[in-house]
């Protein structure tokens, strides 16, 4: 198992991981696509992922930078 960070968007009800990577990669992704990490438009979630890439658990949610 490993941990990743995920960009989640309110526009899809926080249901889908738009982008996964390191914390810094997720922040850069949001900057590139003009998503505001404010807990209203976008948020970052630290996730636990199994060997098959399935999300097992959300470990931490960052609503604001």
Short mmCIF file of N, CA and C in Angstrom, two decimals:
data_model
loop_
_atom_site.label_atom_id
_atom_site.label_comp_id
_atom_site.label_asym_id
_atom_site.label_seq_id
_atom_site.Cartn_x
_atom_site.Cartn_y
_atom_site.Cartn_z
N UNK A 1 0.83 -1.18 0.00
CA UNK A 1 0.00 0.00 0.00
C UNK A 1 0.88 1.24 0.00
N UNK A 2 0.33 2.32 -0.54
CA UNK A 2 1.08 3.58 -0.56
C UNK A 2 0.12 4.75 -0.38
N UNK A 3 0.68 5.88 -0.04
CA UNK A 3 -0.14 7.09 0.10
C UNK A 3 0.16 8.02 -1.06
N UNK A 4 -0.88 8.68 -1.52
CA UNK A 4 -0.80 9.68 -2.58
C UNK A 4 -1.65 10.86 -2.18
N UNK A 5 -1.49 11.94 -2.89
CA UNK A 5 -2.39 13.08 -2.75
C UNK A 5 -3.27 13.14 -3.97
N UNK A 6 -4.49 13.62 -3.79
CA UNK A 6 -5.49 13.66 -4.84
C UNK A 6 -6.11 15.05 -4.92
N UNK A 7 -6.33 15.52 -6.15
CA UNK A 7 -7.10 16.74 -6.37
C UNK A 7 -8.55 16.33 -6.54
N UNK A 8 -9.42 16.89 -5.73
CA UNK A 8 -10.85 16.61 -5.82
C UNK A 8 -11.58 17.92 -6.06
N UNK A 9 -12.60 17.88 -6.91
CA UNK A 9 -13.33 19.08 -7.31
C UNK A 9 -14.78 19.01 -6.86
N UNK A 10 -15.30 20.14 -6.42
CA UNK A 10 -16.70 20.23 -6.03
C UNK A 10 -17.60 19.99 -7.24
N UNK A 11 -17.14 20.38 -8.42
CA UNK A 11 -17.93 20.24 -9.63
C UNK A 11 -18.37 18.81 -9.92
N UNK A 12 -17.66 17.84 -9.38
CA UNK A 12 -18.10 16.44 -9.54
C UNK A 12 -18.43 15.83 -8.18
N UNK A 13 -18.87 16.69 -7.25
CA UNK A 13 -19.35 16.27 -5.93
C UNK A 13 -18.26 15.58 -5.11
N UNK A 14 -16.99 15.93 -5.35
CA UNK A 14 -15.83 15.37 -4.63
C UNK A 14 -15.69 13.86 -4.85
N UNK A 15 -16.40 13.29 -5.82
CA UNK A 15 -16.45 11.84 -5.99
C UNK A 15 -15.29 11.24 -6.77
N UNK A 16 -14.61 12.02 -7.58
CA UNK A 16 -13.60 11.44 -8.45
C UNK A 16 -12.27 12.14 -8.20
N UNK A 17 -11.21 11.38 -8.22
CA UNK A 17 -9.87 11.95 -8.10
C UNK A 17 -9.46 12.48 -9.47
N UNK A 18 -9.41 13.79 -9.61
CA UNK A 18 -9.08 14.42 -10.87
C UNK A 18 -7.63 14.20 -11.25
N UNK A 19 -6.76 14.23 -10.25
CA UNK A 19 -5.32 14.06 -10.46
C UNK A 19 -4.73 13.48 -9.19
N UNK A 20 -3.80 12.54 -9.31
CA UNK A 20 -3.11 11.96 -8.15
C UNK A 20 -1.61 12.14 -8.31
N UNK A 21 -0.94 12.41 -7.21
CA UNK A 21 0.51 12.57 -7.22
C UNK A 21 1.00 12.98 -5.85
N UNK A 22 2.15 13.64 -5.83
CA UNK A 22 2.66 14.16 -4.57
C UNK A 22 1.86 15.41 -4.21
N UNK A 23 2.03 15.88 -2.99
CA UNK A 23 1.34 17.11 -2.58
C UNK A 23 1.71 18.26 -3.52
N UNK A 24 3.00 18.44 -3.78
CA UNK A 24 3.45 19.53 -4.65
C UNK A 24 2.93 19.39 -6.08
N UNK A 25 2.89 18.17 -6.59
CA UNK A 25 2.36 17.95 -7.94
C UNK A 25 0.88 18.33 -8.01
N UNK A 26 0.13 18.03 -6.96
CA UNK A 26 -1.29 18.36 -6.93
C UNK A 26 -1.50 19.87 -6.87
N UNK A 27 -0.66 20.56 -6.08
CA UNK A 27 -0.74 22.02 -6.01
C UNK A 27 -0.43 22.62 -7.38
N UNK A 28 0.59 22.13 -8.04
CA UNK A 28 0.95 22.63 -9.37
C UNK A 28 -0.16 22.35 -10.38
N UNK A 29 -0.77 21.18 -10.30
CA UNK A 29 -1.89 20.85 -11.18
C UNK A 29 -3.01 21.87 -11.02
N UNK A 30 -3.33 22.21 -9.78
CA UNK A 30 -4.40 23.18 -9.52
C UNK A 30 -4.02 24.55 -10.08
N UNK A 31 -2.78 24.94 -9.93
CA UNK A 31 -2.33 26.22 -10.48
C UNK A 31 -2.44 26.22 -12.01
N UNK A 32 -2.00 25.13 -12.62
CA UNK A 32 -2.02 25.02 -14.08
C UNK A 32 -3.43 25.13 -14.65
N UNK A 33 -4.40 24.55 -13.96
CA UNK A 33 -5.78 24.54 -14.44
C UNK A 33 -6.67 25.56 -13.73
N UNK A 34 -6.04 26.47 -12.98
CA UNK A 34 -6.74 27.57 -12.31
C UNK A 34 -7.83 27.10 -11.34
N UNK A 35 -7.54 26.03 -10.61
CA UNK A 35 -8.44 25.59 -9.55
C UNK A 35 -7.98 26.22 -8.24
N UNK A 36 -8.89 26.81 -7.53
CA UNK A 36 -8.59 27.42 -6.25
C UNK A 36 -8.81 26.39 -5.14
N UNK A 37 -7.75 26.11 -4.39
CA UNK A 37 -7.85 25.14 -3.29
C UNK A 37 -8.40 25.89 -2.08
N UNK A 38 -9.72 25.87 -1.98
CA UNK A 38 -10.40 26.65 -0.94
C UNK A 38 -11.49 25.85 -0.23
N UNK A 39 -11.62 24.58 -0.55
CA UNK A 39 -12.66 23.76 0.06
C UNK A 39 -14.03 23.98 -0.53
N UNK A 40 -14.12 24.93 -1.47
CA UNK A 40 -15.39 25.18 -2.16
C UNK A 40 -15.31 24.76 -3.62
N UNK A 41 -14.17 25.05 -4.25
CA UNK A 41 -13.96 24.67 -5.64
C UNK A 41 -13.12 23.40 -5.74
N UNK A 42 -12.05 23.37 -4.98
CA UNK A 42 -11.13 22.23 -5.01
C UNK A 42 -10.57 21.99 -3.61
N UNK A 43 -10.12 20.75 -3.41
CA UNK A 43 -9.44 20.39 -2.18
C UNK A 43 -8.42 19.31 -2.50
N UNK A 44 -7.50 19.11 -1.59
CA UNK A 44 -6.51 18.05 -1.73
C UNK A 44 -6.78 17.02 -0.64
N UNK A 45 -6.70 15.76 -1.02
CA UNK A 45 -6.94 14.68 -0.07
C UNK A 45 -5.79 13.69 -0.12
N UNK A 46 -5.25 13.39 1.06
CA UNK A 46 -4.23 12.36 1.17
C UNK A 46 -4.96 11.03 1.25
N UNK A 47 -4.61 10.10 0.34
CA UNK A 47 -5.34 8.84 0.23
C UNK A 47 -4.40 7.64 0.39
N UNK A 48 -4.95 6.57 0.89
CA UNK A 48 -4.26 5.29 0.98
C UNK A 48 -4.74 4.44 -0.18
N UNK A 49 -3.78 3.93 -0.97
CA UNK A 49 -4.09 3.19 -2.20
C UNK A 49 -3.49 1.79 -2.11
N UNK A 50 -4.26 0.79 -2.55
CA UNK A 50 -3.73 -0.58 -2.53
C UNK A 50 -2.90 -0.86 -3.78
N UNK A 51 -2.41 -2.09 -3.91
CA UNK A 51 -1.54 -2.49 -5.01
C UNK A 51 -2.23 -2.36 -6.38
N UNK A 52 -3.57 -2.44 -6.40
CA UNK A 52 -4.32 -2.35 -7.65
C UNK A 52 -4.73 -0.92 -7.99
N UNK A 53 -4.34 0.04 -7.15
CA UNK A 53 -4.68 1.44 -7.39
C UNK A 53 -6.03 1.85 -6.86
N UNK A 54 -6.65 1.00 -6.08
CA UNK A 54 -7.95 1.32 -5.49
C UNK A 54 -7.76 2.11 -4.19
N UNK A 55 -8.55 3.15 -4.04
CA UNK A 55 -8.48 3.96 -2.83
C UNK A 55 -9.13 3.21 -1.68
N UNK A 56 -8.39 3.06 -0.59
CA UNK A 56 -8.90 2.35 0.57
C UNK A 56 -9.44 3.30 1.63
N UNK A 57 -8.80 4.48 1.72
CA UNK A 57 -9.17 5.38 2.80
C UNK A 57 -8.66 6.79 2.52
N UNK A 58 -9.43 7.77 2.93
CA UNK A 58 -8.97 9.16 2.92
C UNK A 58 -8.33 9.42 4.28
N UNK A 59 -7.08 9.87 4.26
CA UNK A 59 -6.33 10.04 5.49
C UNK A 59 -6.33 11.48 6.00
N UNK A 60 -6.40 12.42 5.07
CA UNK A 60 -6.33 13.84 5.44
C UNK A 60 -6.94 14.66 4.31
N UNK A 61 -7.65 15.71 4.67
CA UNK A 61 -8.23 16.61 3.66
C UNK A 61 -7.71 18.02 3.92
N UNK A 62 -7.20 18.66 2.86
CA UNK A 62 -6.73 20.03 2.93
C UNK A 62 -7.71 20.89 2.14
N UNK A 63 -8.43 21.73 2.85
CA UNK A 63 -9.44 22.57 2.21
C UNK A 63 -8.94 23.96 1.84
N UNK A 64 -7.77 24.33 2.33
CA UNK A 64 -7.30 25.69 2.12
C UNK A 64 -5.79 25.75 2.16
N UNK A 65 -5.22 26.50 1.21
CA UNK A 65 -3.77 26.73 1.22
C UNK A 65 -3.52 28.21 1.35
#
